[in-house]
Amino acid sequence: MTNDHDDNDAGRRWRALEARAPWLTGPLSSIARFIALIWRPFAVVGGFFATIGDRIRTWWDAQSRPAQWGVGLVGFVLLALLPVIKPPIITTTATDFGATLAQFAMVALIAIGLNVVVGQAGMLDLGYVGFYAVGAYVVALLTSPASPVWNSADHGVFSGPWAWFACVPLAIVITGLTGLLLGTPTLRVRGDYLAIVTLGFGEIVRLLADNLSDVTNGPAGLQGVLFPDVWRSDSQPDGVFGQSNNSGVLSYGVWWYWLGLVLVVIVLLVIGNLERSRVGRSWVAIREDEDAAEIMGVPTFKYKLWAFVIGAGIGGLSGAVYAGQVQYVDPKAFTVINSMLFLCAVVLGGQGNKLGVIVGAFIIVYLPARVQGVQVGDQSLGDYKYLFFGLALVTLMIFRPQGLMPARARLIAFGRKVYSSADRQPVVEESKA
C-alpha cells in the first residue's frame, strides 16, 4: 500500500515537473527518467548512511564528556589498528592498504582546515590547494638537494634525522602568513567574488611553481625531500618512514598513517576549543548572516581573517606531510581538480562538522582505491572515479544538501550544556485565556 502511494506521489511530481517545463517531453523525458532511475539507488544508499549518521550523532550528543573521551580513545585505537588487522571487507586489493590510509589521514587534515574556512566561517575557497602547495614547497625547498635554498649552505639548510620535524612549524607559519597576505586585501569581498579570488590564488601558486625553474626546479620538481629518518635498523637503513620500508605489516605507509592520525587529533582538539570560544561563535554568526553579525558588534573582518589564516596553516601542515611522505614535489600535484576534490570532502561529509569532513575525506580517498583494479568488461572502475563523485554530489545536493553529517548550529553557537538542556526541556503549552 505504501509503495503504491509512493509511486503515485512520484508520478504526480513528475507530471507537475513536465507541466512547468513543456520542453521536457519526448526523447528528453525518456532521458530524464533514465537519469532519475540511475540516481535512485544512490539516493537510497545516501539516505541509509545519512540516517545512520544522524542516529550516531544523537547518541553521541547524549553522552557525558568522560564517556565521549572514552569512546574517542577506543575509536582512535581501532583506527590505528586498521592497517595491522586489515579487515578483508575493507582492505584495498590493487593498492597498498597502509598507503591508502596514510593518504586518507593527509586529506583529512586538508578537509579539517578547509572546513574552518568554508564550513565554519562561511567563505567559499576554491583555491585551497594553493596553501597545500606552499606548505609542501617550503619543506621541499629546505630539505631537497635539488633546491637552491638547500644548497646555499655547505651541508644543507636542514639536514639530519629530525630535519623534517624542524621544517613543519616553518611550513605552518609561512603558509599562515601567506593566508594573512592574501586575506587582508581580499576578505572584504564576499561570495562568488571571493571564490574567484581564491581560485586565482591557487592557480597562481601552481604556475609560479611551474615557471620559477631557478627556485622550484620547474616541472621537473624537487626530488629527495627529507622525511623523518628515525628508528633505523639493519633491516630498515632509512628508518621506518622511508620508502624502502615497503614490505611487511608495518610498512612506511602505516607509519605515515599513524603520524597523520596523531596530527589529526591535535588539530581537532585545537579547532574544537576554538569552536567553543568567542571565535567559534563569531564564525557561526558570520556564516549565518554577516550583515547581522556586523550590526550586533562582531568584528567580522577580524574573525574572517582568523579563519583564513588558521585554515591556511592547517593546509601548510598537510602539504608538509605530503612532501615528506612522497619525498618529491612537483606542480602537477596542485591542480584545480585536487582543490575541487578537497571541497567535495567537506560538502559530502557536512560543512561545519569536524568529524563529518573526516568521513568525507575517507570517501574521497578510499572509494577510488577500493574500486581500483575492479574490472567490468575491459574497463576498470577506477578510471571512472570522477563520474562516481559527480553522481554522488548531484544526488547529495538533491536529497541531502546539508551533507552526510551536518553540524548542529545550536550546539556550536550555545554550547553542549545549553543544547542538551534545551532538548530535554518539556514543551509547556500556553494556557488559553
XYZ file of C-alpha atoms in Angstrom:
433
model
C 0.000 0.000 0.000
C 2.835 2.352 0.899
C 4.708 1.557 -2.300
C 1.610 2.338 -4.396
C 1.234 5.643 -2.607
C 4.918 6.454 -3.182
C 4.638 5.558 -6.874
C 1.526 7.712 -7.293
C 3.224 10.561 -5.468
C 6.306 10.231 -7.673
C 4.058 10.233 -10.748
C 2.315 13.400 -9.608
C 5.680 15.072 -9.023
C 6.880 14.101 -12.487
C 3.686 15.374 -14.167
C 3.996 18.650 -12.252
C 7.601 18.968 -13.449
C 6.535 18.340 -17.057
C 3.806 20.969 -16.694
C 6.332 23.558 -15.520
C 8.846 22.552 -18.213
C 6.999 21.895 -21.504
C 10.299 21.141 -23.244
C 10.741 18.084 -21.007
C 8.805 15.785 -23.338
C 9.541 13.194 -25.953
C 13.172 11.977 -26.022
C 14.195 14.439 -23.308
C 11.576 12.983 -20.992
C 12.913 9.474 -21.558
C 16.483 10.603 -20.897
C 15.465 12.446 -17.737
C 13.530 9.429 -16.464
C 16.553 7.210 -17.166
C 18.848 9.559 -15.215
C 16.361 9.624 -12.343
C 16.310 5.817 -12.382
C 20.110 5.749 -12.110
C 20.096 8.277 -9.277
C 17.562 6.398 -7.189
C 19.979 3.703 -5.874
C 22.473 6.426 -4.963
C 19.711 8.263 -3.118
C 18.725 5.137 -1.199
C 22.324 4.403 -0.184
C 22.951 8.043 0.707
C 19.783 8.177 2.795
C 20.777 4.976 4.596
C 24.186 6.325 5.602
C 22.698 9.715 6.463
C 20.197 8.044 8.801
C 22.980 6.093 10.476
C 24.980 9.298 10.845
C 22.031 11.098 12.447
C 21.482 8.300 14.958
C 25.161 8.098 15.858
C 25.306 11.847 16.316
C 22.175 11.864 18.506
C 23.631 9.092 20.656
C 26.982 10.892 20.834
C 25.429 14.180 21.962
C 23.603 12.374 24.767
C 26.853 11.072 26.287
C 28.772 12.800 29.056
C 32.183 14.304 28.394
C 34.145 11.435 30.099
C 32.131 8.889 28.124
C 32.901 10.709 24.897
C 36.609 10.755 25.722
C 36.478 7.019 26.437
C 34.666 6.229 23.195
C 37.041 8.510 21.306
C 40.068 6.726 22.755
C 38.675 3.317 21.801
C 37.854 4.598 18.317
C 41.354 6.020 17.936
C 42.929 2.680 18.897
C 40.681 0.792 16.464
C 41.540 3.207 13.664
C 45.242 2.862 14.447
C 44.976 -0.929 14.275
C 43.189 -0.974 10.906
C 46.353 -1.375 8.767
C 47.595 -4.110 11.099
C 44.352 -6.082 11.308
C 43.453 -5.486 7.634
C 39.766 -6.487 7.727
C 39.085 -8.262 4.410
C 35.829 -6.388 3.889
C 37.577 -3.002 3.600
C 41.134 -3.883 2.538
C 42.147 -2.488 -0.845
C 43.373 -5.179 -3.209
C 45.036 -3.213 -6.027
C 46.811 -0.683 -3.782
C 48.705 -0.875 -0.509
C 46.178 -0.534 2.318
C 48.608 1.288 4.606
C 49.477 3.830 1.911
C 45.764 4.379 1.230
C 45.132 5.072 4.908
C 48.136 7.419 5.010
C 46.649 9.384 2.130
C 43.309 9.446 3.954
C 44.924 10.955 7.061
C 46.581 13.633 4.932
C 43.336 14.524 3.119
C 41.522 14.537 6.475
C 43.920 17.266 7.620
C 43.167 19.221 4.452
C 39.412 18.785 4.925
C 39.564 19.993 8.538
C 41.474 23.116 7.506
C 39.161 23.843 4.582
C 36.156 23.274 6.834
C 37.324 26.121 9.080
C 37.106 28.486 6.109
C 34.097 27.081 4.253
C 32.030 25.254 6.852
C 32.535 27.354 9.966
C 33.194 30.880 8.688
C 31.092 30.509 5.536
C 33.697 31.670 2.987
C 33.860 29.787 -0.308
C 37.506 28.932 -1.015
C 38.144 27.300 -4.399
C 41.921 27.627 -4.288
C 42.772 25.910 -1.022
C 45.217 23.713 -2.901
C 47.458 26.796 -3.066
C 48.115 26.671 0.696
C 48.698 22.933 0.407
C 51.304 23.657 -2.275
C 53.018 26.377 -0.226
C 53.462 24.006 2.730
C 54.843 21.260 0.503
C 57.289 23.567 -1.263
C 58.537 25.077 1.997
C 59.625 21.626 3.173
C 60.978 20.691 -0.262
C 62.994 23.901 -0.666
C 64.550 23.499 2.772
C 65.397 19.783 2.549
C 65.745 18.719 -1.105
C 69.295 18.509 -2.550
C 67.817 19.764 -5.845
C 66.777 23.024 -4.176
C 68.989 26.137 -4.462
C 67.868 27.114 -0.962
C 69.173 23.839 0.478
C 72.431 24.194 -1.456
C 73.048 27.691 -0.102
C 74.690 26.070 2.955
C 77.611 23.637 2.978
C 75.629 20.727 4.387
C 72.159 21.922 3.568
C 69.946 24.347 5.443
C 68.157 21.471 7.142
C 69.687 18.033 7.381
C 69.711 15.116 9.751
C 67.093 12.676 11.048
C 64.893 15.388 12.598
C 65.080 17.929 9.756
C 61.520 17.238 8.602
C 60.116 17.856 12.080
C 62.015 21.157 12.221
C 60.549 22.227 8.878
C 56.907 21.509 9.771
C 56.461 24.537 12.105
C 58.092 26.738 9.465
C 55.697 25.410 6.831
C 52.715 26.184 9.094
C 53.937 29.708 9.892
C 54.871 30.619 6.307
C 51.594 29.273 4.953
C 49.677 31.131 7.655
C 51.479 34.343 6.677
C 50.549 33.633 3.058
C 46.928 33.392 4.144
C 47.310 36.676 6.017
C 48.777 38.430 2.975
C 46.038 37.060 0.721
C 43.177 37.572 3.140
C 43.926 41.140 4.240
C 43.048 42.769 0.891
C 40.540 40.180 -0.368
C 38.288 39.219 2.548
C 36.307 42.429 2.177
C 34.645 40.826 -0.841
C 32.137 38.016 -0.427
C 30.508 35.102 -2.156
C 31.342 34.464 -5.784
C 33.918 37.270 -5.886
C 35.889 35.720 -3.034
C 35.618 32.306 -4.694
C 37.115 33.718 -7.903
C 39.949 35.396 -5.983
C 40.869 32.182 -4.149
C 40.622 30.163 -7.351
C 43.051 32.573 -8.967
C 45.398 32.282 -5.982
C 45.546 28.507 -6.305
C 46.377 28.750 -10.000
C 48.974 31.488 -9.411
C 50.828 29.293 -6.904
C 50.843 26.360 -9.324
C 52.016 28.492 -12.249
C 54.769 30.076 -10.159
C 55.979 26.631 -9.113
C 55.897 25.563 -12.758
C 57.792 28.561 -14.139
C 60.293 29.593 -11.439
C 62.778 26.964 -12.564
C 65.699 28.602 -10.766
C 63.896 28.183 -7.446
C 61.441 25.297 -7.712
C 63.176 23.329 -10.488
C 60.061 23.880 -12.618
C 58.102 20.913 -13.985
C 60.927 18.543 -13.018
C 60.103 19.120 -9.361
C 62.242 18.696 -6.276
C 63.469 15.176 -5.538
C 64.956 13.710 -2.408
C 62.794 15.637 0.058
C 63.770 14.632 3.576
C 61.452 12.628 5.796
C 61.582 11.598 9.479
C 64.723 9.465 9.310
C 64.215 7.810 12.684
C 64.331 4.319 14.181
C 66.902 2.909 11.810
C 67.922 -0.727 11.921
C 69.784 -3.240 9.802
C 66.548 -4.176 8.070
C 65.420 -0.522 7.804
C 68.503 1.550 6.883
C 66.338 4.595 6.018
C 64.144 4.351 9.085
C 60.509 3.332 9.341
C 59.229 6.363 7.363
C 61.448 5.741 4.326
C 60.012 4.349 1.113
C 62.487 1.472 1.299
C 60.323 0.161 4.150
C 57.774 -1.153 1.677
C 57.184 -4.696 2.892
C 55.824 -6.394 5.962
C 52.925 -5.428 8.193
C 54.476 -2.147 9.386
C 55.420 -0.599 6.050
C 56.196 3.099 5.675
C 52.561 3.818 4.759
C 51.401 2.507 8.133
C 53.843 4.743 9.975
C 52.741 7.793 7.979
C 49.138 6.872 8.738
C 49.869 6.758 12.469
C 51.665 10.093 12.306
C 48.746 11.540 10.358
C 46.265 10.270 12.953
C 48.201 11.984 15.739
C 48.255 15.249 13.782
C 44.520 14.965 13.049
C 43.752 14.529 16.758
C 45.915 17.537 17.687
C 44.250 19.724 15.057
C 40.776 18.538 16.123
C 41.488 19.494 19.735
C 42.667 22.958 18.704
C 39.714 23.577 16.385
C 37.262 22.160 18.930
C 38.455 24.612 21.576
C 38.162 27.464 19.086
C 34.617 26.391 18.204
C 33.525 26.621 21.832
C 35.124 30.031 22.304
C 34.070 33.510 21.222
C 35.958 32.912 17.987
C 33.814 29.917 17.053
C 30.563 31.680 17.913
C 31.657 34.638 15.810
C 32.347 32.307 12.887
C 28.834 30.870 13.163
C 27.320 34.358 13.267
C 29.294 35.412 10.188
C 28.331 32.259 8.330
C 24.628 32.648 9.054
C 24.336 36.395 8.359
C 27.418 38.567 8.076
C 25.486 41.837 7.954
C 23.521 40.991 11.096
C 26.732 39.934 12.857
C 28.335 43.259 11.942
C 25.339 45.172 13.290
C 25.490 43.190 16.546
C 29.081 44.304 17.070
C 31.016 41.276 15.797
C 34.283 42.399 14.132
C 33.577 40.293 11.059
C 36.729 41.121 9.113
C 38.931 40.214 12.075
C 37.351 36.803 12.622
C 37.168 36.029 8.910
C 40.878 36.738 8.716
C 41.449 34.458 11.712
C 39.610 31.641 9.949
C 41.545 32.231 6.741
C 44.931 32.212 8.473
C 44.131 29.161 10.627
C 42.808 27.264 7.611
C 45.905 28.216 5.629
C 48.197 26.993 8.414
C 46.459 23.610 8.514
C 46.777 23.425 4.728
C 50.505 24.066 5.089
C 50.744 21.264 7.651
C 49.084 18.826 5.265
C 51.427 19.946 2.479
C 54.424 19.263 4.721
C 53.081 15.760 5.394
C 52.644 15.201 1.658
C 56.194 16.338 0.855
C 57.735 14.064 3.472
C 55.651 11.051 2.549
C 56.112 11.246 -1.234
C 59.668 12.687 -0.972
C 59.056 14.512 -4.238
C 57.169 17.735 -5.001
C 56.145 18.989 -8.436
C 53.431 21.383 -9.712
C 51.242 18.625 -11.177
C 50.096 17.632 -7.684
C 48.408 21.007 -7.075
C 45.823 21.317 -9.831
C 42.377 22.847 -9.522
C 40.877 19.341 -9.739
C 42.536 18.432 -6.446
C 41.169 21.635 -4.942
C 37.664 20.603 -6.024
C 38.160 17.131 -4.539
C 39.132 18.675 -1.201
C 35.975 20.783 -1.333
C 33.977 17.645 -2.173
C 35.202 16.052 1.055
C 33.793 18.983 3.043
C 30.487 19.043 1.171
C 29.981 15.276 1.294
C 30.777 14.957 4.969
C 28.851 18.010 6.125
C 30.051 21.593 6.273
C 30.792 22.784 9.776
C 31.149 19.298 11.274
C 34.751 18.307 12.030
C 34.023 14.583 12.147
C 31.770 14.818 9.110
C 34.511 16.209 6.882
C 36.801 13.380 8.023
C 34.145 10.939 6.797
C 34.057 12.893 3.539
C 37.844 12.636 3.247
C 37.628 8.880 3.764
C 35.050 8.589 0.973
C 37.156 10.692 -1.401
C 40.302 8.617 -0.806
C 39.015 5.137 -0.051
C 36.390 4.585 -2.755
C 38.747 5.138 -5.733
C 41.332 2.876 -4.093
C 38.666 0.250 -3.373
C 37.404 0.062 -6.957
C 40.903 0.300 -8.431
C 41.579 -2.907 -10.289
C 37.914 -3.955 -10.371
C 37.211 -4.844 -13.981
C 33.841 -4.572 -15.704
C 34.451 -5.987 -19.129
C 37.549 -4.284 -20.468
C 37.175 -1.220 -18.246
C 38.480 -0.542 -14.749
C 36.030 1.143 -12.402
C 38.905 3.209 -11.034
C 39.003 5.123 -14.338
C 35.505 6.470 -13.648
C 36.084 7.862 -10.159
C 35.198 11.427 -11.178
C 31.939 10.179 -12.686
C 31.068 8.493 -9.391
C 31.960 11.645 -7.439
C 29.778 13.723 -9.740
C 26.790 11.401 -9.367
C 27.280 11.274 -5.602
C 27.432 15.070 -5.309
C 24.390 15.666 -7.513
C 22.409 13.075 -5.581
C 23.518 14.526 -2.264
C 22.582 18.065 -3.287
C 19.109 16.860 -4.274
C 18.271 14.605 -1.342
C 20.556 15.815 1.474
C 22.162 19.179 0.685
C 23.465 19.566 4.247
C 25.840 16.583 3.823
C 26.021 13.190 5.496
C 26.851 14.572 8.956
C 25.832 18.242 9.101
C 26.760 20.457 12.021
C 24.211 21.340 14.648
C 24.105 25.107 14.735
C 22.651 25.369 18.238
C 25.345 23.123 19.672
C 28.126 25.228 18.148
C 26.516 28.559 18.939
C 25.415 27.975 22.544
C 27.499 25.075 23.838
C 26.778 21.497 24.806
C 25.094 22.158 28.153
C 22.611 24.676 26.790
C 21.912 22.488 23.762
C 21.293 19.371 25.865
C 19.102 21.186 28.386
C 17.075 22.706 25.552
C 16.444 19.259 24.090
C 15.347 17.902 27.484
C 13.133 20.906 28.261
C 9.477 19.825 28.190
C 7.182 21.778 25.935
C 4.575 23.627 28.005
C 1.516 24.852 26.177
C 0.396 28.344 26.925
C -2.831 28.467 28.847
C -5.712 29.778 26.864
C -7.316 32.875 28.190
